[in-house]
Amino acid sequence: MPHSSQLRRWLTCAALLGVPLIAGAKVIQVDAPAAGSALTLDSANNMAKAGDTVRLARGGTWRETLELKSGVRYEAGGDPAKPPPIISGAIPIGSLDWQRMNATVPGSTAAVYRAHVSASVHGIGQVFYHDQKLQRARFPNVGEGDFGVGSNKYLRITSAVAEAGGSRLTLERTLPAQADLKGATAYARYAPWALGQYVVTEHEPGSRQLQTRPCAGMRYCLGGGAEIPAGHGAWFENKLWMLDRPGEWYFDAEYGYLYLAMPDGSSPSGQNIEAAVLDNGIQGRELKQVMVTGLRIERTLGNAVDLDRVSGTLQLSDLSIVNAGWMGISVTNSTQLTGAIDHAEITQSVHAGIYLGGDSTRGINVTRSVIRQAGRGYFAPSAILLGLDSQAINNAVIESSAIGIQAWANTSGAERAPISGNHVKSSCLEFDDCGGIYAIGRIASQLPGHPLNLLIQNNIVVGAPDDRMARLDGLPPGARPQTKGIYLDDFAGSSEVRRNLVKGHDFGIMLHHSRDIVVADNAVVESTQQALWLQEDRLPSPLPCAGLKNCSADGYMANNVITGNILATAQGGFIVNLDSDYRDVDQMGRFSDNRYILNRTPWSAGRGPFSKASPKLRQTSLKSWLAKTGKRDSVVASLASGAARPVPSRNLLMGPDSLLPDAKAWTSYLGKVTHENMKGGLGYRVLADAAEGAPVVDSEGRRSYIVYTARNFSLQRGRQYLVAFDAASTQAGDRLWLTMRDNARQYAQSSTGGSAVLQTRPQRLHWVLTAWADVRGTARLDLDLQSGGTVSISGVRIQEISTTPVQNPLLTLYNAGPSSETYRCPLTSEVLCARFSDAATGKPASFPITLAPGTFRILVRQDTDFKDTDQDGVPDMLDACPATDTDDSADENGCSLDQDQGSPARIPATKPLAAFSNE
């Protein structure tokens, strides 16, 4: 008898060569249909039994569903030079009897044709013209929505009233007279992280009011909350009158007619057009062994691969899936299963790329797979959603609509399950409050807070900061981007986050109500808001952690260890934020041996609690923070990203003959404002409070409202504008977020934004905002406030500026490819190149630098310009107060926040921003 290792090798080779492993097993060859073979997938399956192999010829295309059998292997065969065998869910429709039908579509400017489809077709999910996917008719059209950001594809809901089984909605926009929405499908952005699907049950043509209910019971239902909040957005589909553009289609399922407007206005007759009509490409139910390799599945109405109630083993390998009408691969209700999805390539699925049922499926690993553009244009909660006891290793997830990889708990009792070696790039492109890698402790079938027991390591997670505002399409005013690189949510516990690169998100790493988490040896860079956020906000009672060990009314979040990390933000972002509604934040985590890179921002360790006993956010000074960590944490460098200089122009808020802004220059939404003259004739200040109807946003009674300028002004796309003012609040810890919007385009956001935490004494605040659009005389400055007190604003200036660029001394190198890469210094000066050092070790860096696959290095150029002598987080070249006291927090100019700030910050004339005096 052969040795066990020899036997394993023989079995592996036999499987690769297609040699039957069971006595009497046979290979069933299925030739390409074009070759005249009478053997269909169904007839081949009828001949197969456990142990047999069904081999599909390369180069062939089958337009039927492959129904799997237990123990049968399905694979590609034939000429290796030919493309893989294709199982297509689409049928050609160019040969149908197409008739021109424009009279039936009032208001359409497109050339609309109609054809009757076979009675056996119960639904059409997608239509393709050559390789172009055409748009299902919808209202509004993409780019014609009410929000003015991103794809701009949502109508704004101005009011929403919950009623039995659904919501009664009022739309902001007046609808066309022919707009009958009754029976239409509605897609509503009911939460920042989710899209819900609904049916319109009541609507009068042209009316702005309608009634909806959730889509429960419908095939391919996204689900969603029963209630749709006011201020959010929705779009509608499945009505003929919506077909008003070339490249759109509508299917009348009741009468079996397909309406189509070709992209070029031509007739569809005789053209290469296909309609996705098959529910699944491959499906299986109640199987005990699944083996599929080397096939391509494309253009389905539903899931490309749909498996339910599978046990034993599963092996899906080398599958190529394109344009799945729902999920790429779905495995559900399979708890007695082991196996892997290996080397799959899934592109443009309408829903998830790989869906393993969350807590309904366990034991399937995902390895070496590539998922591209999952959910783009619709919604994939996760590009890869793992099951229990699952691993994700060496995958690439590119441009997903929401979460990149979502992990569930490892309950097997074995060592931590790895989420390792993955490259997640540009996740959360259309949805918010989600993560590149996300894990949640709250499990529907178990108590919340089940230990995750995960090892999240050696991943490269890169965001898309240039598209930050796109994900706010469909969200109410005041919403702000909140993507996370790595996000452990809702009582996630007992896991490790090690040696990951997290780059370019709003928040780098976030722990939410998490316990016993180790965050070690990561590099978190270019976070626009915070590099590391530990949050424990007050949730409804009874305590969500009830029943868990260590749960108490004083909070749950403790015993987290943050060590050996490199933490940096983009300009103006917090480095660390510890935020608790319950207790002293010092219990939330232990910090040691972290290295901070400060990027033109004061050191910011935001600290709670936001409790009634202490209703304020304290900003700990850098020196105090380092002392608290026993000086085991350190600062690598303080960076300067650019100096600002004024362009000769008056304050944009001033009238043409005024020396001061108008005396009544401010108004409010959901708030109230009064104007108060300042002493000495130095202008006025605005006092703002929330109205009673403003929504409450936290347990301390802070309400959300907007104060904005009544005097409009102009913006030029690409230009930069200084916004500066003095601000304070009677309640410390109130929060402010600002941006510039366009009144003429439904308050579309027209610039970048900024934020601040207000104190009881006035602070001189300033931001440099970049305009995204040309706005001619209709721009306004919006201050979104979350306040429990009275907010005071004075000395407001908006002025165009120019910037003198300073070469960014922070250099992030990473290799997400399969082989080693060599990187040369990006600078032309050999002297400057010689000044780079490794941020992790402090040792000099020498170019060229070779990186192995899946590795990274953070380099800092050690220039004298970036020294920070008083260690307040502001480099000497920009520090207006070069000797800040040890225990003081500093503002962006390096001056103490604890000094008397009734006057502007003391900025000498050599600092360009000093040119702007208090009005």
Tab-separated table of C-alpha atoms in Angstrom, residues 630-911:
chain	number	residue	atom	x	y	z
A	630	GLY	CA	5.048	56.411	29.513
A	631	LYS	CA	6.735	58.091	26.522
A	632	ARG	CA	6.589	54.749	24.734
A	633	ASP	CA	4.602	56.403	21.945
A	634	SER	CA	6.576	58.847	19.820
A	635	VAL	CA	6.309	61.357	16.979
A	636	VAL	CA	8.072	60.487	13.742
A	637	ALA	CA	7.496	63.840	12.041
A	638	SER	CA	5.246	66.859	11.648
A	639	LEU	CA	4.533	67.480	7.991
A	640	ALA	CA	3.686	70.640	6.071
A	641	SER	CA	1.549	70.167	2.988
A	642	GLY	CA	1.522	73.730	1.722
A	643	ALA	CA	1.435	77.423	2.594
A	644	ALA	CA	-1.531	79.625	1.666
A	645	ARG	CA	-1.406	83.129	0.213
A	646	PRO	CA	-4.346	85.488	-0.386
A	647	VAL	CA	-5.485	86.450	-3.861
A	648	PRO	CA	-6.345	90.184	-3.939
A	649	SER	CA	-10.115	90.142	-3.397
A	650	ARG	CA	-12.633	91.359	-0.840
A	651	ASN	CA	-14.452	89.130	1.584
A	652	LEU	CA	-17.052	87.317	-0.538
A	653	LEU	CA	-19.687	88.014	2.094
A	654	MET	CA	-19.330	91.794	1.800
A	655	GLY	CA	-21.631	93.950	-0.261
A	656	PRO	CA	-20.004	96.093	-2.994
A	657	ASP	CA	-20.075	99.264	-0.870
A	658	SER	CA	-19.636	97.708	2.567
A	659	LEU	CA	-16.656	97.524	4.850
A	660	LEU	CA	-18.400	94.838	6.908
A	661	PRO	CA	-20.632	91.888	6.014
A	662	ASP	CA	-24.352	92.559	5.893
A	663	ALA	CA	-25.903	92.914	9.330
A	664	LYS	CA	-28.446	90.176	8.640
A	665	ALA	CA	-26.272	87.803	6.660
A	666	TRP	CA	-27.333	84.478	8.195
A	667	THR	CA	-30.429	82.291	8.286
A	668	SER	CA	-31.172	78.727	9.381
A	669	TYR	CA	-32.840	75.393	8.626
A	670	LEU	CA	-34.287	73.635	11.722
A	671	GLY	CA	-32.668	76.328	13.854
A	672	LYS	CA	-33.032	79.967	14.841
A	673	VAL	CA	-30.521	82.808	14.566
A	674	THR	CA	-30.188	86.251	16.078
A	675	HIS	CA	-27.640	88.950	15.261
A	676	GLU	CA	-25.862	90.917	17.966
A	677	ASN	CA	-23.684	93.989	17.431
A	678	MET	CA	-20.197	93.704	18.878
A	679	LYS	CA	-18.561	96.379	20.997
A	680	GLY	CA	-16.607	99.141	19.308
A	681	GLY	CA	-18.485	98.900	16.029
A	682	LEU	CA	-16.478	95.862	14.990
A	683	GLY	CA	-19.378	94.209	13.234
A	684	TYR	CA	-21.748	91.631	14.654
A	685	ARG	CA	-21.888	88.081	15.822
A	686	VAL	CA	-24.479	85.410	15.071
A	687	LEU	CA	-26.102	83.467	17.903
A	688	ALA	CA	-27.604	80.167	16.773
A	689	ASP	CA	-29.799	77.626	18.561
A	690	ALA	CA	-31.634	74.524	17.418
A	691	ALA	CA	-35.386	74.664	16.925
A	692	GLU	CA	-37.579	72.255	18.856
A	693	GLY	CA	-38.220	70.212	15.720
A	694	ALA	CA	-34.530	69.615	14.999
A	695	PRO	CA	-33.567	65.933	15.320
A	696	VAL	CA	-31.690	64.860	18.455
A	697	VAL	CA	-28.356	63.252	17.546
A	698	ASP	CA	-26.918	62.087	20.883
A	699	SER	CA	-27.772	61.280	24.483
A	700	GLU	CA	-26.742	64.756	25.667
A	701	GLY	CA	-29.553	66.427	23.806
A	702	ARG	CA	-27.469	67.809	20.956
A	703	ARG	CA	-29.668	68.645	17.998
A	704	SER	CA	-28.786	68.788	14.313
A	705	TYR	CA	-29.517	71.953	12.311
A	706	ILE	CA	-27.972	74.147	9.635
A	707	VAL	CA	-26.945	77.799	9.746
A	708	TYR	CA	-26.094	79.286	6.361
A	709	THR	CA	-25.265	82.587	4.710
A	710	ALA	CA	-28.157	84.614	3.321
A	711	ARG	CA	-25.791	86.537	1.036
A	712	ASN	CA	-24.793	84.374	-1.929
A	713	PHE	CA	-21.468	84.505	-3.750
A	714	SER	CA	-19.623	82.852	-6.650
A	715	LEU	CA	-17.108	80.005	-6.861
A	716	GLN	CA	-14.744	78.834	-9.574
A	717	ARG	CA	-14.065	75.157	-9.992
A	718	GLY	CA	-10.619	74.127	-8.805
A	719	ARG	CA	-9.987	77.390	-6.926
A	720	GLN	CA	-9.249	77.388	-3.202
A	721	TYR	CA	-11.007	79.516	-0.604
A	722	LEU	CA	-10.086	80.404	2.929
A	723	VAL	CA	-13.022	80.222	5.351
A	724	ALA	CA	-12.185	81.749	8.736
A	725	PHE	CA	-14.216	82.834	11.758
A	726	ASP	CA	-14.324	82.906	15.550
A	727	ALA	CA	-16.624	80.303	17.107
A	728	ALA	CA	-17.701	79.172	20.561
A	729	SER	CA	-20.626	77.414	22.222
A	730	THR	CA	-22.181	77.532	25.660
A	731	GLN	CA	-21.853	73.724	25.700
A	732	ALA	CA	-18.321	72.471	25.160
A	733	GLY	CA	-18.067	69.552	22.804
A	734	ASP	CA	-20.677	70.809	20.330
A	735	ARG	CA	-19.685	69.925	16.800
A	736	LEU	CA	-19.548	71.871	13.548
A	737	TRP	CA	-19.150	70.722	9.953
A	738	LEU	CA	-18.967	73.167	7.059
A	739	THR	CA	-19.035	73.189	3.285
A	740	MET	CA	-20.202	75.398	0.414
A	741	ARG	CA	-23.405	74.550	-1.484
A	742	ASP	CA	-25.269	75.758	-4.576
A	743	ASN	CA	-28.774	77.122	-3.952
A	744	ALA	CA	-29.609	76.825	-7.651
A	745	ARG	CA	-28.868	73.084	-7.799
A	746	GLN	CA	-30.899	71.671	-4.926
A	747	TYR	CA	-28.227	72.666	-2.399
A	748	ALA	CA	-25.620	70.515	-4.127
A	749	GLN	CA	-22.352	70.353	-2.253
A	750	SER	CA	-19.884	72.412	-4.268
A	751	SER	CA	-16.652	72.191	-2.274
A	752	THR	CA	-14.651	70.135	0.122
A	753	GLY	CA	-15.538	70.489	3.800
A	754	GLY	CA	-14.115	70.791	7.279
A	755	SER	CA	-15.082	70.180	10.897
A	756	ALA	CA	-14.362	71.381	14.425
A	757	VAL	CA	-15.242	70.707	18.054
A	758	LEU	CA	-16.335	73.902	19.804
A	759	GLN	CA	-15.239	75.125	23.233
A	760	THR	CA	-16.830	77.662	25.594
A	761	ARG	CA	-14.176	80.259	24.807
A	762	PRO	CA	-13.887	81.607	21.240
A	763	GLN	CA	-11.440	79.887	18.906
A	764	ARG	CA	-10.178	81.317	15.642
A	765	LEU	CA	-10.952	78.562	13.128
A	766	HIS	CA	-9.953	78.393	9.492
A	767	TRP	CA	-10.100	75.922	6.617
A	768	VAL	CA	-8.961	75.888	3.016
A	769	LEU	CA	-11.786	74.553	0.836
A	770	THR	CA	-11.541	73.561	-2.825
A	771	ALA	CA	-14.484	74.323	-5.123
A	772	TRP	CA	-15.780	71.367	-7.137
A	773	ALA	CA	-17.964	73.338	-9.521
A	774	ASP	CA	-18.473	76.740	-11.106
A	775	VAL	CA	-21.214	78.503	-9.145
A	776	ARG	CA	-22.349	81.882	-10.452
A	777	GLY	CA	-23.844	83.988	-7.699
A	778	THR	CA	-25.771	81.206	-5.942
A	779	ALA	CA	-23.187	79.708	-3.574
A	780	ARG	CA	-23.667	79.788	0.181
A	781	LEU	CA	-21.643	78.694	3.215
A	782	ASP	CA	-23.363	75.982	5.279
A	783	LEU	CA	-22.512	75.294	8.914
A	784	ASP	CA	-24.040	71.962	9.959
A	785	LEU	CA	-24.237	72.049	13.742
A	786	GLN	CA	-24.772	69.355	16.331
A	787	SER	CA	-25.353	71.480	19.374
A	788	GLY	CA	-26.939	71.452	22.793
A	789	GLY	CA	-26.051	75.066	23.536
A	790	THR	CA	-25.994	78.465	21.870
A	791	VAL	CA	-23.325	78.744	19.171
A	792	SER	CA	-21.621	82.078	18.547
A	793	ILE	CA	-20.061	82.904	15.145
A	794	SER	CA	-18.251	86.153	14.350
A	795	GLY	CA	-15.598	87.647	12.083
A	796	VAL	CA	-16.490	85.483	9.102
A	797	ARG	CA	-14.288	85.753	6.043
A	798	ILE	CA	-14.442	83.820	2.784
A	799	GLN	CA	-11.612	84.739	0.434
A	800	GLU	CA	-9.969	83.131	-2.540
A	801	ILE	CA	-6.374	82.080	-1.893
A	802	SER	CA	-3.516	80.447	-3.732
A	803	THR	CA	-1.241	77.810	-2.267
A	804	THR	CA	2.465	77.335	-2.531
A	805	PRO	CA	2.933	73.567	-2.711
A	806	VAL	CA	5.372	71.885	-0.390
A	807	GLN	CA	6.601	68.458	-1.470
A	808	ASN	CA	4.845	65.939	0.782
A	809	PRO	CA	7.588	64.285	2.824
A	810	LEU	CA	5.411	61.211	3.535
A	811	LEU	CA	5.845	58.410	0.996
A	812	THR	CA	3.746	55.228	1.097
A	813	LEU	CA	5.004	52.303	-0.954
A	814	TYR	CA	3.011	49.078	-1.252
A	815	ASN	CA	2.956	46.051	-3.505
A	816	ALA	CA	-0.446	44.435	-4.010
A	817	GLY	CA	0.756	42.382	-6.979
A	818	PRO	CA	1.707	38.707	-7.240
A	819	SER	CA	5.467	39.242	-7.647
A	820	SER	CA	8.212	41.453	-6.221
A	821	GLU	CA	8.335	45.082	-7.355
A	822	THR	CA	11.171	47.612	-7.257
A	823	TYR	CA	10.496	51.293	-6.516
A	824	ARG	CA	12.771	54.229	-7.260
A	825	CYS	CA	12.783	57.574	-5.499
A	826	PRO	CA	10.002	59.778	-6.954
A	827	LEU	CA	12.103	62.944	-6.508
A	828	THR	CA	14.688	64.244	-8.943
A	829	SER	CA	16.991	65.549	-6.205
A	830	GLU	CA	19.475	62.966	-4.928
A	831	VAL	CA	19.981	65.107	-1.827
A	832	LEU	CA	16.274	64.941	-0.927
A	833	CYS	CA	16.074	61.241	-1.781
A	834	ALA	CA	18.868	60.570	0.692
A	835	ARG	CA	16.811	62.127	3.516
A	836	PHE	CA	14.093	59.452	3.602
A	837	SER	CA	13.950	57.156	6.603
A	838	ASP	CA	11.722	54.212	7.499
A	839	ALA	CA	8.874	55.345	9.770
A	840	ALA	CA	8.755	51.957	11.504
A	841	THR	CA	12.454	51.628	12.352
A	842	GLY	CA	13.835	55.159	12.037
A	843	LYS	CA	16.660	53.813	9.864
A	844	PRO	CA	17.695	55.558	6.629
A	845	ALA	CA	15.986	54.293	3.468
A	846	SER	CA	18.063	53.555	0.414
A	847	PHE	CA	16.594	53.551	-3.106
A	848	PRO	CA	15.795	51.499	-5.107
A	849	ILE	CA	13.543	49.586	-2.700
A	850	THR	CA	12.242	46.106	-3.492
A	851	LEU	CA	8.978	44.968	-1.918
A	852	ALA	CA	7.773	41.404	-1.775
A	853	PRO	CA	4.109	40.724	-2.683
A	854	GLY	CA	1.683	41.989	-0.066
A	855	THR	CA	4.201	44.206	1.771
A	856	PHE	CA	4.540	47.946	2.312
A	857	ARG	CA	6.852	50.607	3.715
A	858	ILE	CA	6.143	54.084	5.078
A	859	LEU	CA	8.959	56.555	4.465
A	860	VAL	CA	9.374	60.049	5.915
A	861	ARG	CA	11.712	62.669	4.526
A	862	GLN	CA	13.618	64.186	7.438
A	863	ASP	CA	13.858	67.827	6.354
A	864	THR	CA	14.609	70.632	8.778
A	865	ASP	CA	11.453	72.377	7.496
A	866	PHE	CA	9.337	69.752	9.227
A	867	LYS	CA	10.829	69.930	12.706
A	868	ASP	CA	8.420	70.483	15.595
A	869	THR	CA	10.506	71.849	18.452
A	870	ASP	CA	7.686	72.361	20.970
A	871	GLN	CA	5.936	69.110	19.945
A	872	ASP	CA	2.502	70.680	19.600
A	873	GLY	CA	1.857	68.999	16.251
A	874	VAL	CA	2.567	72.063	14.103
A	875	PRO	CA	5.972	72.159	12.347
A	876	ASP	CA	8.268	75.071	13.129
A	877	MET	CA	7.916	76.546	9.631
A	878	LEU	CA	4.167	77.064	10.274
A	879	ASP	CA	4.174	77.529	14.045
A	880	ALA	CA	3.012	81.007	15.080
A	881	CYS	CA	3.555	80.184	18.782
A	882	PRO	CA	6.827	78.227	18.876
A	883	ALA	CA	6.849	77.631	22.655
A	884	THR	CA	3.410	76.185	23.470
A	885	ASP	CA	3.130	75.060	27.101
A	886	THR	CA	3.597	71.379	27.815
A	887	ASP	CA	0.017	70.671	28.855
A	888	ASP	CA	-1.778	72.864	26.299
A	889	SER	CA	-3.555	71.664	23.184
A	890	ALA	CA	-2.721	73.711	20.098
A	891	ASP	CA	-4.700	74.966	17.133
A	892	GLU	CA	-3.615	74.700	13.478
A	893	ASN	CA	-1.309	77.690	13.971
A	894	GLY	CA	0.491	76.089	16.912
A	895	CYS	CA	-1.093	78.408	19.489
A	896	SER	CA	-2.630	77.241	22.732
A	897	LEU	CA	-6.383	76.591	22.810
A	898	ASP	CA	-6.266	77.524	26.502
A	899	GLN	CA	-5.063	81.102	26.002
A	900	ASP	CA	-7.437	84.076	25.962
A	901	GLN	CA	-8.922	83.687	22.502
A	902	GLY	CA	-11.215	86.653	22.349
A	903	SER	CA	-8.884	88.016	19.688
A	904	PRO	CA	-7.521	86.290	16.593
A	905	ALA	CA	-4.750	83.749	16.932
A	906	ARG	CA	-1.331	85.407	17.059
A	907	ILE	CA	-0.092	84.684	13.547
A	908	PRO	CA	2.881	86.729	12.397
A	909	ALA	CA	2.881	88.358	8.982
A	910	THR	CA	5.296	85.772	7.623
A	911	LYS	CA	2.532	83.197	7.871
